[in-house]
Structures are given as structure tokens and as C-alpha cells.
Coordinates of C-alpha atoms in Angstrom, one line a residue:
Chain A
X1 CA 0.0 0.0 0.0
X2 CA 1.5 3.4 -0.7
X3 CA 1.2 5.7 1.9
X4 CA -0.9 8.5 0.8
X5 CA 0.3 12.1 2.4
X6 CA -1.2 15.8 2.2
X7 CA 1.3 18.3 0.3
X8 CA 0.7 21.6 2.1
X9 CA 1.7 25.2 0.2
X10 CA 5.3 25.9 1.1
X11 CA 8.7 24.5 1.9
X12 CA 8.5 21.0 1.7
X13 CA 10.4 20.2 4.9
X14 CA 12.7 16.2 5.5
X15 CA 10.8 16.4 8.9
X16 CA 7.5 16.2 7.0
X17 CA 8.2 14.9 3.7
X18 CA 11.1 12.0 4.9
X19 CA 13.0 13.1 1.4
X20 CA 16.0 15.5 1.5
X21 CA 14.9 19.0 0.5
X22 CA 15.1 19.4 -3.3
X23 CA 15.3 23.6 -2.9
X24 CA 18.6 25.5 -2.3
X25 CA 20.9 25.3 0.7
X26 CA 23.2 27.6 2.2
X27 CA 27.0 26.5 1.8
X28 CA 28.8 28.7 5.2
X29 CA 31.5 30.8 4.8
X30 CA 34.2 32.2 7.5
X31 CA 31.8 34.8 7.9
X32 CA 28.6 32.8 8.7
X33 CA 29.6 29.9 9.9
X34 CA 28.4 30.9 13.6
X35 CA 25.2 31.8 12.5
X36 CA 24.5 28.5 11.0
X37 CA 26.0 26.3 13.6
X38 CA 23.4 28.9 15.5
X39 CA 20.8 27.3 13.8
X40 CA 21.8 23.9 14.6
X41 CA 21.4 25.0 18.6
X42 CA 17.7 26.5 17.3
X43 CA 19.3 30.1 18.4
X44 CA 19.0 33.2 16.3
X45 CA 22.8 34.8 16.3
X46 CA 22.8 38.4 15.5
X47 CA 25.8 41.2 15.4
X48 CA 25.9 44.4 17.2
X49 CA 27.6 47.3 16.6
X50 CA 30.6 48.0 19.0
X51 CA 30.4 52.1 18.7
X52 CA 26.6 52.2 18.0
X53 CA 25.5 49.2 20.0
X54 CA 22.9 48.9 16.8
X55 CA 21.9 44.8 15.7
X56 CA 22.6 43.9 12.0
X57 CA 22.3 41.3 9.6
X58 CA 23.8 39.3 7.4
X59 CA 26.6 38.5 9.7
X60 CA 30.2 39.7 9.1
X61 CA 32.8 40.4 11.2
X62 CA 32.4 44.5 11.4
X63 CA 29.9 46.9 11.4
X64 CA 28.6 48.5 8.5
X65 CA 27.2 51.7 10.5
X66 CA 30.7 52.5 11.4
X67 CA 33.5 49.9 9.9
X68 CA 34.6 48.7 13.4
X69 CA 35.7 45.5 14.0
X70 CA 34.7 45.8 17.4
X71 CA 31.4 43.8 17.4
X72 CA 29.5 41.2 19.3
X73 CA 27.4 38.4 19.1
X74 CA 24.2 37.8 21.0
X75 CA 20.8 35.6 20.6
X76 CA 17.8 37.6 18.9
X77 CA 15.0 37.1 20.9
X78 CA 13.3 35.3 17.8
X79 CA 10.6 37.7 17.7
X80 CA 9.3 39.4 14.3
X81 CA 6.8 41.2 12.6
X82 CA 5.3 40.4 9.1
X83 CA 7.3 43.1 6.5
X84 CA 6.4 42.3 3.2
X85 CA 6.0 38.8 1.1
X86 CA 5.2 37.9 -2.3
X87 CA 2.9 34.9 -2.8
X88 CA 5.0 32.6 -6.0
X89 CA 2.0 30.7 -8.0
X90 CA 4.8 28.3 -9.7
X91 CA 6.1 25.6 -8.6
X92 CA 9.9 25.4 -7.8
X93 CA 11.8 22.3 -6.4
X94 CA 11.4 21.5 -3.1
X95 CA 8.1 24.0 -2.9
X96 CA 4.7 23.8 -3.4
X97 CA 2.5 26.7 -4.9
X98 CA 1.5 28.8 -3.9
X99 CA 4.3 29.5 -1.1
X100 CA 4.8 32.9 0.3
X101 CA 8.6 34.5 0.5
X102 CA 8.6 36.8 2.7
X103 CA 10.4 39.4 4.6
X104 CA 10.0 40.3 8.4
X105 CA 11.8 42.6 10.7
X106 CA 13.3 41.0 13.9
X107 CA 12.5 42.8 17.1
X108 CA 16.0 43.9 17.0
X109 CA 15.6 45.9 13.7
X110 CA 17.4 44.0 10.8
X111 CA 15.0 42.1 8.4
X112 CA 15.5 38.8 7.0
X113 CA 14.0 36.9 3.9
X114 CA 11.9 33.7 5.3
X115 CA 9.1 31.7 5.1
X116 CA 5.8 31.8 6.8
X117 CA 5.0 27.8 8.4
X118 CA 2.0 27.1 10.0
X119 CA 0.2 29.2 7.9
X120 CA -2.4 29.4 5.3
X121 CA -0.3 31.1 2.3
X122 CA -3.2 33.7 1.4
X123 CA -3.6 37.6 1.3
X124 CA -5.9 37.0 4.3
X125 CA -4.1 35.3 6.6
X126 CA -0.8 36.9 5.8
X127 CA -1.5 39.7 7.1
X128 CA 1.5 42.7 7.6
X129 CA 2.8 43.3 10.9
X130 CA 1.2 40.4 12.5
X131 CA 3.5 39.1 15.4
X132 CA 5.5 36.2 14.4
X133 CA 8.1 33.8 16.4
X134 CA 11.0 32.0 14.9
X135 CA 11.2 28.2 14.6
X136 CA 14.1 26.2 13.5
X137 CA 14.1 23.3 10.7
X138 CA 16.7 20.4 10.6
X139 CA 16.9 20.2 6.6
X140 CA 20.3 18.0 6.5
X141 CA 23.2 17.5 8.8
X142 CA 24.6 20.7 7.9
X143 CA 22.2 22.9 8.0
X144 CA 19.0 24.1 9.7
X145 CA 17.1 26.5 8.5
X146 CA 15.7 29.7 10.4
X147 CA 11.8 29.8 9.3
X148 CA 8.8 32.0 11.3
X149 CA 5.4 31.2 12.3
X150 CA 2.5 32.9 13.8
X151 CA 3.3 33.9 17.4
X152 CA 1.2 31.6 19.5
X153 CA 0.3 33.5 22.2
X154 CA -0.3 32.2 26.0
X155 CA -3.9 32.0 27.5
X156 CA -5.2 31.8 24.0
Chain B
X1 CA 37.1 69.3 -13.2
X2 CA 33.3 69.2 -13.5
X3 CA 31.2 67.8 -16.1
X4 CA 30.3 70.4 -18.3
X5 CA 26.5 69.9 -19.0
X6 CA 26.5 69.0 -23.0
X7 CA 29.7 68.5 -23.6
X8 CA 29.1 64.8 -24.4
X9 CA 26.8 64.0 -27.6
X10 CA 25.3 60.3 -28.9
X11 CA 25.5 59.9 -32.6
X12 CA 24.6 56.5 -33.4
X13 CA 22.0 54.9 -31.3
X14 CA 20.1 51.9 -33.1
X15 CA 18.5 48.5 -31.7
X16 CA 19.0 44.9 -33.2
X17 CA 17.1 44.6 -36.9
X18 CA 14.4 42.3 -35.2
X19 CA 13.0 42.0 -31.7
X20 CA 11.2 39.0 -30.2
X21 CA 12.6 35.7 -31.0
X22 CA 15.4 35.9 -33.0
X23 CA 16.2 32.1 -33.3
X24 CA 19.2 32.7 -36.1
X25 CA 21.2 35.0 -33.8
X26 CA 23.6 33.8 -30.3
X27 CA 23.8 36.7 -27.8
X28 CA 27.4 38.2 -29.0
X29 CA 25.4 38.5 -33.0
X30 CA 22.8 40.5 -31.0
X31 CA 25.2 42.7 -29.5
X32 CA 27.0 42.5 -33.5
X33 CA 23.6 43.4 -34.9
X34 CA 23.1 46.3 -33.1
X35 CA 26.4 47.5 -33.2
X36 CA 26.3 47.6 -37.1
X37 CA 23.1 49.4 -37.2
X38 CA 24.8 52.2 -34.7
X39 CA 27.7 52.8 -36.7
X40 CA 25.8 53.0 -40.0
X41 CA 23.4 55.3 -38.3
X42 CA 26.7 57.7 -37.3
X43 CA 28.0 56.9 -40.5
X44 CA 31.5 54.9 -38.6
X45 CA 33.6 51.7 -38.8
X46 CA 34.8 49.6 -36.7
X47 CA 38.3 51.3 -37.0
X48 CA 36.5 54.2 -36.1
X49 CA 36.0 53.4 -32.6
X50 CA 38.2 53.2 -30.0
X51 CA 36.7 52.4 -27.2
X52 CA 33.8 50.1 -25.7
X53 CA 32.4 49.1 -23.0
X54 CA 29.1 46.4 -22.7
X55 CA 28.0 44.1 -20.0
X56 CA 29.3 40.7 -18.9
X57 CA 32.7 38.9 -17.4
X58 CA 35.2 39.0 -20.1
X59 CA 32.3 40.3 -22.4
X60 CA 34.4 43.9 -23.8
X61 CA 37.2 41.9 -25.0
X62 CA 34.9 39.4 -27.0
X63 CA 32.9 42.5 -28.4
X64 CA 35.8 44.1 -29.2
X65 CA 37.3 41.9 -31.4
X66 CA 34.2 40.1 -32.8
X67 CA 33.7 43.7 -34.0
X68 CA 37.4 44.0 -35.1
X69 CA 37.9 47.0 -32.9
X70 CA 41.3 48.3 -31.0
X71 CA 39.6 49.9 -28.1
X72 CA 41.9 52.2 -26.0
X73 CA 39.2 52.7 -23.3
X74 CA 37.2 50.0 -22.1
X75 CA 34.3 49.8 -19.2
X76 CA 32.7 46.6 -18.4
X77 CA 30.2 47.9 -15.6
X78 CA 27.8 44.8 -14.8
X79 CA 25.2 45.7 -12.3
X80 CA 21.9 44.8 -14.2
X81 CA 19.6 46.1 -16.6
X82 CA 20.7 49.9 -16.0
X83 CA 24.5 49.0 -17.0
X84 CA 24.7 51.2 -20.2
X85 CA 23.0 54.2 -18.2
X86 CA 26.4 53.4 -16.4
X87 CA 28.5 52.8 -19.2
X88 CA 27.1 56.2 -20.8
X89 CA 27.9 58.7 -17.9
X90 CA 31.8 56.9 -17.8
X91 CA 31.9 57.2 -21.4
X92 CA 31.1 60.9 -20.8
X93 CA 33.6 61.7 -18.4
X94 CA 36.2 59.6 -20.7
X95 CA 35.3 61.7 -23.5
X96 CA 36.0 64.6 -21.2
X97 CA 39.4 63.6 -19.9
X98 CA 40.4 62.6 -23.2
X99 CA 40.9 59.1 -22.6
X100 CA 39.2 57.8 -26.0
X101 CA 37.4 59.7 -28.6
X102 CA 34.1 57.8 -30.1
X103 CA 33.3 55.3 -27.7
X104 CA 30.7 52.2 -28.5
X105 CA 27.8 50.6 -25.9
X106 CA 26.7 47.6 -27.0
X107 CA 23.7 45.4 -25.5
X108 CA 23.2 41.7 -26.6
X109 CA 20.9 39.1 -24.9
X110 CA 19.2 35.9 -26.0
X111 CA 16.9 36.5 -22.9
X112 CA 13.9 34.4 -25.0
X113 CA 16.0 31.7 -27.4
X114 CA 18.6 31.0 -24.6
X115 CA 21.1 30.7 -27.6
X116 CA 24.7 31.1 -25.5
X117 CA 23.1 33.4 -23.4
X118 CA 24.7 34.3 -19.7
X119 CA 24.1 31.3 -17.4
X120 CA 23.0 32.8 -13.8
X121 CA 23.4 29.9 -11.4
X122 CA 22.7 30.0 -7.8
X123 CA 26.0 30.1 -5.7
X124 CA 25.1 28.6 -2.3
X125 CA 28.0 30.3 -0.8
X126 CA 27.1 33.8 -1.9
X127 CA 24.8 36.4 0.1
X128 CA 21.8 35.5 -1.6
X129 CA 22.6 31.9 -1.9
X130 CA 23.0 31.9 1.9
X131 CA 19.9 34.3 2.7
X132 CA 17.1 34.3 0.2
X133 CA 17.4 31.2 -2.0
X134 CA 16.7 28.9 0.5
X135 CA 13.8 30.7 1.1
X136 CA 11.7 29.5 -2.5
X137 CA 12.6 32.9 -4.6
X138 CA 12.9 31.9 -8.2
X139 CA 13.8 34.8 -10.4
X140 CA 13.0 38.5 -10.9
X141 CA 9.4 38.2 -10.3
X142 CA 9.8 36.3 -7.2
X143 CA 12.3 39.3 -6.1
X144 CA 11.7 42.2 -7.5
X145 CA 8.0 42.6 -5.9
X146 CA 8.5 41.6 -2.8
X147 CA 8.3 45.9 -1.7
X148 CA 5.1 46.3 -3.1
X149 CA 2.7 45.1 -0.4
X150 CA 4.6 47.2 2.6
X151 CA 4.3 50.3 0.1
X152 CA 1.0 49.6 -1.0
X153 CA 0.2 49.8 2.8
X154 CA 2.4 52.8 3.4
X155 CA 1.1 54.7 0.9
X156 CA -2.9 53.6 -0.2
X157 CA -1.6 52.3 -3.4
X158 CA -4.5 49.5 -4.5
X159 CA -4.5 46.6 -7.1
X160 CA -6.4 48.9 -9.1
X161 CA -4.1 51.5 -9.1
X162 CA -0.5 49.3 -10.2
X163 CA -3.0 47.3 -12.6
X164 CA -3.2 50.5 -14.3
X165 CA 0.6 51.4 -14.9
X166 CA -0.2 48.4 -17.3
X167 CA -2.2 49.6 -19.1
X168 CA -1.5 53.3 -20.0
X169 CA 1.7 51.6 -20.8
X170 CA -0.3 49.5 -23.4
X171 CA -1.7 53.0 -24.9
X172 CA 1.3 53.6 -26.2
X173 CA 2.6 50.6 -27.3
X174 CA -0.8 50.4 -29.4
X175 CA 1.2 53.3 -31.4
X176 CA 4.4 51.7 -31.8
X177 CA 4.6 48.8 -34.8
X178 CA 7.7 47.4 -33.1
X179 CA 5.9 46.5 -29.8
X180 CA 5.4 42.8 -28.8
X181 CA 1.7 43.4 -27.3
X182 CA -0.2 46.5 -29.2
X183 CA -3.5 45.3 -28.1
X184 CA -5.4 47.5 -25.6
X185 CA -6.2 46.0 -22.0
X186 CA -8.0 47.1 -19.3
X187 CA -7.8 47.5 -15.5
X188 CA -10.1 43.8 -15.4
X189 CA -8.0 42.2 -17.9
X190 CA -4.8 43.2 -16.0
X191 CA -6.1 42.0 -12.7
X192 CA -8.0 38.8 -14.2
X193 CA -4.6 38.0 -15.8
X194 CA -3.1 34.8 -14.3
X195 CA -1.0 35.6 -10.6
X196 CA 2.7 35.1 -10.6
X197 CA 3.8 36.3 -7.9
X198 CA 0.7 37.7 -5.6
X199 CA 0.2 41.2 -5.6
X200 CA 1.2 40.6 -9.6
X201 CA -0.4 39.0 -11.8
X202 CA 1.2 38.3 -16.0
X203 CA 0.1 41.7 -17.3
X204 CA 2.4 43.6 -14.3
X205 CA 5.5 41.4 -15.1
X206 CA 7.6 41.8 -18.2
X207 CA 8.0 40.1 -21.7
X208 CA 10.8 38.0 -22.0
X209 CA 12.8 38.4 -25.7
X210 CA 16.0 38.6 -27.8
X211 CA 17.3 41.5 -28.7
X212 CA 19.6 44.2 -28.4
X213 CA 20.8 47.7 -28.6
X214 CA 23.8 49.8 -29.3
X215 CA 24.6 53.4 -28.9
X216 CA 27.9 55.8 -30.3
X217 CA 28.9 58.8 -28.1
X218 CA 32.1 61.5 -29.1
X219 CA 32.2 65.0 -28.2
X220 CA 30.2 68.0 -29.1
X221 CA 32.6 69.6 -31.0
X222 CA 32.8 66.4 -33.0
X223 CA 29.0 65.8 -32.8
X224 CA 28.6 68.3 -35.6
X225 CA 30.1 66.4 -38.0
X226 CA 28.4 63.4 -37.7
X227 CA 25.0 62.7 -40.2
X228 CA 22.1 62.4 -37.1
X229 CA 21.6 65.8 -35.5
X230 CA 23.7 65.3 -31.6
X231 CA 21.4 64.1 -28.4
X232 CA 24.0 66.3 -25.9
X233 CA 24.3 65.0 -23.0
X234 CA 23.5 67.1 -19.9
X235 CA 23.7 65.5 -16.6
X236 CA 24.0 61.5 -15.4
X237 CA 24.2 59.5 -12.0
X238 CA 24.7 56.5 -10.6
X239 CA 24.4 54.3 -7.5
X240 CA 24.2 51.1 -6.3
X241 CA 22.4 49.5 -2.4
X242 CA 22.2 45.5 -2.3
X243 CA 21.8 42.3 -4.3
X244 CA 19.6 41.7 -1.3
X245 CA 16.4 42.7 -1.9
X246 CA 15.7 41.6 2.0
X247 CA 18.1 44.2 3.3
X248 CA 17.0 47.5 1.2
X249 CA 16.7 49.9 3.6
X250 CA 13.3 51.3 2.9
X251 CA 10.4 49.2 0.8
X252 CA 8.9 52.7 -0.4
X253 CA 12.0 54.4 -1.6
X254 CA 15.1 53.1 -3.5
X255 CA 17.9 55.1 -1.8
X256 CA 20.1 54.1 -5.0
X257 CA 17.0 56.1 -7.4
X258 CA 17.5 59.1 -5.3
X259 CA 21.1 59.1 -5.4
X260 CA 21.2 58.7 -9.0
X261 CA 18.3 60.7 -9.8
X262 CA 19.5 63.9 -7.8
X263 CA 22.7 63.5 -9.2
X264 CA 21.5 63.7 -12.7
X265 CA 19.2 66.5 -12.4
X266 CA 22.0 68.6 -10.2
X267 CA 24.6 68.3 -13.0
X268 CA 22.2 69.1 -15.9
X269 CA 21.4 72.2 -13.8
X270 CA 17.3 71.9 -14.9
X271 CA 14.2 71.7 -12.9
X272 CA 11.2 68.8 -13.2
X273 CA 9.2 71.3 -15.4
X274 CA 11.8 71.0 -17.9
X275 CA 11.4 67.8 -18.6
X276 CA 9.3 66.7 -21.8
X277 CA 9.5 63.5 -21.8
X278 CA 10.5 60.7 -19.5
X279 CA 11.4 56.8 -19.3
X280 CA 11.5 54.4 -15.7
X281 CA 12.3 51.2 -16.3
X282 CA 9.8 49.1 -15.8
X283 CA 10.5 45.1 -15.2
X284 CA 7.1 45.2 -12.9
X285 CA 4.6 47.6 -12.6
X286 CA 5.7 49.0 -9.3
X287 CA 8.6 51.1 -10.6
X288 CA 7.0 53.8 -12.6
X289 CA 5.4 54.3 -9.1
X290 CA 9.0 54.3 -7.2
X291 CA 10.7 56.1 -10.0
X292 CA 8.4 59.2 -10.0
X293 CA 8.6 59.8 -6.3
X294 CA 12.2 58.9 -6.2
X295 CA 13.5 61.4 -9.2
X296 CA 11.0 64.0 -7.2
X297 CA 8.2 64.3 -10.0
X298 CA 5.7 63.4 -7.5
X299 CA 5.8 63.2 -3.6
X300 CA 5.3 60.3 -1.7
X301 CA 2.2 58.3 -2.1
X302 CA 1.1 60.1 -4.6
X303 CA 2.4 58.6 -8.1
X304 CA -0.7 56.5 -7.8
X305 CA -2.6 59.6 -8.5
X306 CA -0.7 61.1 -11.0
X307 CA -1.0 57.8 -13.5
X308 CA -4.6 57.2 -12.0
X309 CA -5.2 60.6 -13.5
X310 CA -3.6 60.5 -17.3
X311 CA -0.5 62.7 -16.6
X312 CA 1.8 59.8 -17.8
X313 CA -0.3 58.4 -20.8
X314 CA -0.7 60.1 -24.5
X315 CA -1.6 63.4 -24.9
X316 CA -0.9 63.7 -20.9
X317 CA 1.6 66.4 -19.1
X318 CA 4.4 64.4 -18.4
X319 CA 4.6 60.9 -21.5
X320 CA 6.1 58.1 -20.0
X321 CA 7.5 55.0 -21.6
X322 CA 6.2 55.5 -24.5
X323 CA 8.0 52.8 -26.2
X324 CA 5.3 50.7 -24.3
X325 CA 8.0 49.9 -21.7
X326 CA 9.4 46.5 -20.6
X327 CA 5.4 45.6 -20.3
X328 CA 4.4 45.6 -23.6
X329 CA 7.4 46.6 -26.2
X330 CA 10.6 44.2 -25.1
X331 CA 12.8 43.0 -22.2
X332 CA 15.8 41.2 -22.7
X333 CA 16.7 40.8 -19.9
X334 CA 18.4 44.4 -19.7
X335 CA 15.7 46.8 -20.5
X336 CA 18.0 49.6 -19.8
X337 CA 18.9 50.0 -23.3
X338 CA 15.9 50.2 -24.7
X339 CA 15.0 52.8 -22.6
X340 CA 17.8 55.2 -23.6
X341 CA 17.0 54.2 -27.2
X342 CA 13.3 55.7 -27.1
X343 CA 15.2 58.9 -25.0
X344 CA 17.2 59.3 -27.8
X345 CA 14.8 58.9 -30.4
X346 CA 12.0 61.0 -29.3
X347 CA 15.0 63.5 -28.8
X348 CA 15.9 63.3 -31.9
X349 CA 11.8 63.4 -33.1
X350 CA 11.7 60.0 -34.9
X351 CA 10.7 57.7 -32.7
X352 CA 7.1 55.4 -33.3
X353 CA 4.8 57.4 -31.1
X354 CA 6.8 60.5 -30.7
X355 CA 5.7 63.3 -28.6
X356 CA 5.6 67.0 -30.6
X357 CA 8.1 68.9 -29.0
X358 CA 10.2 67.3 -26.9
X359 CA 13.4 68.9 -26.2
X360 CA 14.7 67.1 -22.8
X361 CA 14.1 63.4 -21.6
X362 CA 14.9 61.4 -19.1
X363 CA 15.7 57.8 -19.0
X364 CA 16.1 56.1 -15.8
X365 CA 16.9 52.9 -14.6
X366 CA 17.1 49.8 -12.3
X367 CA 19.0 47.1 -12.1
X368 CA 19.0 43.3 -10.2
X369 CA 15.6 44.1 -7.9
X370 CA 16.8 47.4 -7.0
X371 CA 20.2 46.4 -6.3
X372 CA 21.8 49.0 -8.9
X373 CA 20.1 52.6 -10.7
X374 CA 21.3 55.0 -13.3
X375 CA 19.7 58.1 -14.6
X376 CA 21.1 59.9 -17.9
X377 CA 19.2 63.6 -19.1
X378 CA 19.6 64.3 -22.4
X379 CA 18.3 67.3 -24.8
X380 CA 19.0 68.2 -28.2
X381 CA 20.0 71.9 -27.3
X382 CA 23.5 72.0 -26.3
X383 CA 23.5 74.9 -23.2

């Protein structure tokens, strides 16, 4: 008998699919390597500004408010709001349409491009600046992926 | 020293024979194609040139001597479809300095037929690699819109009002023969069109086809002696943000249009009202919207208002793409080029749907989903 499963819109994810992830992966560099290996501990590593004490992302090691080397790492708190997102109709490997890519802004200030899980991928639920919380995704050995998610919030 | 405002003049400018699909031509032909038709239009050989500069790693030398010319300046700027807006304001200032004499832009791309064109593969280990492509984006439309909903928020923009950059657009490209799509449309048939990438549906995102464009620039002194009356060139600039289209700083502003815009219109010394005639390149229906508040024509929020209204379509105050744009006449790939092409033929008072009067235009443009912008004024008076 084969097993008969529901494709949802989105990211089709090992953990729900049991098949390695047919989209792109990050390859580290020197630069990033602590962020990913951040991932793999399901923290959110962000950089801070040494003069300005202002959060930024992509990672590197110096800040591009003031060109210091002097900077610091720390764990965002993982919260985000809803920027902006597109909603792609085609389908791509390792996604199914329609999947939204979106952009939201960390609680700290820098904005990252994501995906939306636990989601319906439509105008109606993706609404902008609703409150969203980041959750990690193991896609292979090397790499786990930073997604967000509607914030579920307590006593609801 | 400073760039004197008109110095500069283009006297060649001409596109590939055919646009569309052009199955019997590989990408360096289209650049070949276009080159020809330039230098016939100024009258020039290839020996006539001496220097170049086009798009693409490696890509000058292979022009160059596919061409059979001995280039003693050469530019190779790659950052998108607004390159040769680039390539034209260093050309000027070459020009200037004396560093080569008649200097030749050439644009080539088998965006449609594929034949040798650029590969673009995904590098895992770059920026976007790392931060967006894991994420499901899968070319320009997946990227290039992903502003619109936080400025269609911040500024009351509807889908009514960016289905209708569409189809003014189509107004004029119903008067221009060489136009892929001449047909008109309508706010409903924009926004019944099928979605590719939600807010934008087929109709907002642009054609896909081969061709190409080339354009010949030499002083004005020499411009006089040269068979097309000289398109001078007042006042360019350039800028670049991020390849990131996560990490722009602002959703409703490019910071790289306003640098390059303000730039441009503070070295041609001239005011919005001067200008007669105007082109934003537009890959998606957004940027006519970005590019008129960016460059000043309208304040924010209310470029809606001022294509809503007919300023930008025929017979209005201020005639925009009126080639039909990257909607409805062609996009390679690099729409930049054809952009300064309709500049410089409206300019020059030959071009398909040519506006009576026009004295000044503008050509702006993007490049790689805002990553990259170039504005270039250009007038057929020298001041």
C-alpha cells in the first residue's frame, strides 16, 4: 500500500516529507559559519555594533554603521513582525505553490528573507505586521534552516 | 574638473534589426547586430571606434574583437539592466578627460531563445545563496516585488491602481509597430490575468525576448560632423544598495534612485518642469510608481494619483514609456537599453509614437531588484 500524504503550500520540509529538501541550501563561509552552527542549537545569532550598539544582519565580522571591527554576538529574541512577502504561483523544487517568501523585521531591527510555516499562504491570513516567532528546521546534517510562524500566544 | 553639461553627444544609437525571437542569432550576434546598425546610423567603422564598454565577465574583449575593434578605453560595468546608463555617464567623463574619442555601448541578450546566453546559477555560498534562495525565490518576479505590499500599505496604493501602470503603458505601445503586445487591455483584464507572484499578476510582469541595442557617443565639437543631429548630453548618475532585496533599507524608496536621480538633475542644472519627456524602467509595474517619487516628480504616495489621473499616458503632461516599456514593447533581460534608445529617439523626433516637442528626456533605470540605478538627461539643445 503506498502511503498516501497531504502536500501543504510551502517548503516542503525532510521532517514532514522523509525526502531530502530538493530547494537551495546555504554553503557557510568564515563569515557565517556561527550563525548556521546557531541554527543547529535553534538560536538566532545576531551582530551588534561595537560604537553604535545597533543589531545587524547578514553577519560579518564589522559593522557596516561604522566599519569597526569591534562587534558582538548575541541571541535575537526570535521575535518578528510580518514586513512584506510575495505569494510565487509556480512551482519550484522542493516547494509547493502557492508558497509565500517573505520578509520580516526581527525585534531587534534587521530584516531577514523567510518563510511563513504554519500558515495558510493567502492575502488574508498573511496579514502585515502580524507578530510572528521564529522556529528552526533540521533540513540536513549541515544545516537548519531559520523559518517564522505565527506567534502563539499564552492564555489563548 | 566638472562635467560640463552638454559636452558629451550620442551619434549613433540603433536596436537589433528584429526584436522578439530571433532564433538565427547567439547573444554576441545581438550585440554584433546592433552594433552595425549604430555605426551605420553615425555613419563609422569599426576602426572608427576606440573604445567600448558592454556588459558581462570577459564580455568587452569578445565585443571588441568580434567587432574587429582596437579599443583604447574600455568599461565593463555589470550591475543589471541599467549598465549602459552606467556605461554612458563613464563614457562621458572619458570623452572629457580625453581618454578615448568615439566610444561604443553595445547590448546583446538571448533573454527568449537562450542561444549562448549568460548562465545565472545559484552560488550557495554567496549572500543571496546563503539568505534568500533557500527561502523559495525563483527569479526576478519572485524578487523584485516583494516591496510592493509594505508600500502599498504605506502609501494607499490598490491593485487597481498598479493594474493600471499596465495599461497606459499599453496606450502607447498600441502606437508603436515594433511593440510585442499593441492590443489595448483594461484594468479587469490586468487583474484577471493569471497571478505570478501575488500582488502581480502576468500583465504587471515583463516580456521576455532577444534582442539588443547599441549606442555611439564623441564630443560635441565632433557631434557636428556626424550625419544624425547630436542628443547632448546634460547631466547623469549612478548608484548602487544591495543584491539583497531583504536588506533595502526602505520598501517605499530606492535610496540608489535618489542618489542617482538627484545627481543627474544637479549636474544638468534643470528643474522637473523642464522635462518633456521621461522613461522608468519598468520590469514590474511598481517602478513607474518608485521612480516618479524617487527622481522628485511626484511626492510620496502620490504617483498613484498622477498615473490614475492620465499625466503619464498620450496626450498627458508628463509621457512616459512610450515605447510601451518592458510591459508591452521588449525585455531582454536588460531593459536599460531600450529605454535610452526611445530617450534618444524621441529626442531626436523619430521615434514610433513621438511626442511633438520634446526637447529634454529622461531615461532612468534599475538594475537586479533594485540592487543597482542610473539616470542619464539628455536634450537636443546644447547649453
Amino acid at each position: 500500500m503506498e502511503e498516501i500524504t497531504t502536500v501543504l503550500p510551502g517548503p516542503q520540509l525532510p521532517e514532514e516529507t522523509g525526502k531530502p529538501f530538493a530547494g537551495s541550501l546555504p554553503k557557510p563561509t568564515p563569515e557565517s559559519a556561527h550563525f548556521w552552527e546557531g541554527c543547529k542549537r535553534g538560536e538566532l545569532l545576531l551582530q551588534r555594533c561595537g560604537d553604535t550598539g545597533k543589531a545587524y544582519f547578514p553577519p560579518r565580522p564589522f559593522s557596516p554603521y561604522t566599519g569597526t571591527r569591534h562587534v558582538e554576538m548575541f541571541q535575537a529574541s526570535g521575535r518578528a513582525t510580518l514586513y512584506s512577502y510575495v505569494i510565487h504561483h509556480r512551482a519550484v523544487p522542493g516547494f509547493e505553490p502557492p508558497y509565500a517568501i517573505a520578509v520580516v523585521e526581527l525585534e531587534e531591527g534587521p530584516r531577514m528573507m523567510t518563510n511563513i510555516l504554519n500558515c495558510p499562504q493567502t492575502p488574508e491570513d498573511l496579514v502585515l505586521d502580524m507578530e510572528l516567532e521564529v522556529t528552526f528546521q533540521k533540513m540536513d546534517n549541515e544545516i537548519t534552516l531559520p523559518y517564522f510562524r505565527p506567534l502563539k500566544k499564552e492564555g489563548n | 574638473m566638472a562635467y560640463q553639461p552638454g559636452s558629451v553627444a550620442v551619434v549613433g544609437a540603433a536596436e537589433t534589426t528584429r526584436l522578439g525571437e530571433i532564433r538565427d542569432m547567439s547573444q554576441i550576434m545581438l550585440h554584433a547586430d546592433a552594433a552595425l546598425n549604430a555605426m551605420q546610423d553615425a555613419g563609422l567603422q569599426p576602426k572608427d571606434i576606440d573604445g567600448i564598454a558592454c556588459v558581462g565577465q570577459m564580455m568587452p574583449q569578445q565585443i571588441a574583437h568580434y567587432l574587429g575593434i582596437t579599443p583604447k578605453w574600455v568599461d565593463g560595468t555589470t550591475v543589471g539592466g541599467c549598465s549602459f546608463l552606467l556605461h554612458m555617464r563613464h563614457a562621458a567623463a572619458a570623452i572629457a578627460a580625453g581618454y578615448a574619442q568615439t566610444i561604443l555601448i553595445t547590448h546583446g541578450e538571448s533573454g527568449k531563445s537562450r542561444i549562448n546566453a549568460t548562465p545565472r546559477p545559484p552560488e550557495p555560498e554567496s549572500l543571496s545563496g546563503q539568505f534568500e534562495m533557500p527561502y523559495g525565490p525563483f527569479g526576478p518576479a519572485t524578487l523584485f516585488p516583494i516591496p510592493v505590499l509594505r508600500y502599498m500599505k504605506t502609501t494607499g496604493t490598490t491593485h487597481e491602481h498598479l493594474a493600471q501602470v499596465a495599461v497606459v503603458q499599453r496606450e502607447w505601445a498600441a502606437k508603436n509597430p515594433r511593440a510585442m503586445f499593441k492590443d489595448p487591455i483594461t484594468v479587469e483584464d490586468v487583474l484577471n490575468s493569471r497571478l505570478v507572484a501575488y500582488p502581480f499578476h502576468l500583465l504587471q510582469c515583463c516580456l521576455v525576448t532577444d534582442g539588443g541595442g547599441a549606442i555611439i557617443m564623441t564630443s560635441a565639437e565632433r557631434a557636428k560632423d556626424f550625419p544624425a543631429k547630436p542628443v547632448y548630453l546634460l547631466g547623469s548618475g549612478e548608484s548602487v544598495e544591495t543584491t539583497l532585496i531583504s536588506q533595502m533599507e526602505d520598501f517605499n524608496s530606492s535610496r540608489a534612485f535618489r542618489v542617482a536621480g538627484s545627481a543627474a538633475f544637479e549636474m544638468a542644472g534643470i528643474k522637473h518642469s523642464d522635462v518633456d519627456h521621461l522613461m522608468i524602467y519598468d520590469a514590474f509595474a511598481h517602478l513607474p510608481l518608485f521612480g516618479l517619487e524617487d527622481l522628485g516628480f511626484c511626492k510620496r504616495g502620490e504617483a498613484k494619483d498622477f498615473i490614475w489621473e492620465g499625466h503619464t499616458r498620450p496626450e498627458g503632461k508628463l509621457p512616459l514609456n512610450t515605447n510601451g516599456g518592458g510591459l508591452s514593447y521588449t525585455h531582454t533581460g536588460m531593459y536599460g537599453m531600450f529605454a535610452l534608445q526611445e530617450s534618444i529617439r524621441q529626442v531626436r523626433g523619430n521615434a514610433p509614437a513621438q511626442v511633438p516637442g520634446v526637447s529634454l528626456s529622461v531615461t532612468h533605470g534599475v538594475g537586479g531588484m533594485f540592487s543597482s540605478s542610473g539616470t542619464i538627461i539628455f536634450s537636443n539643445q546644447r547649453p
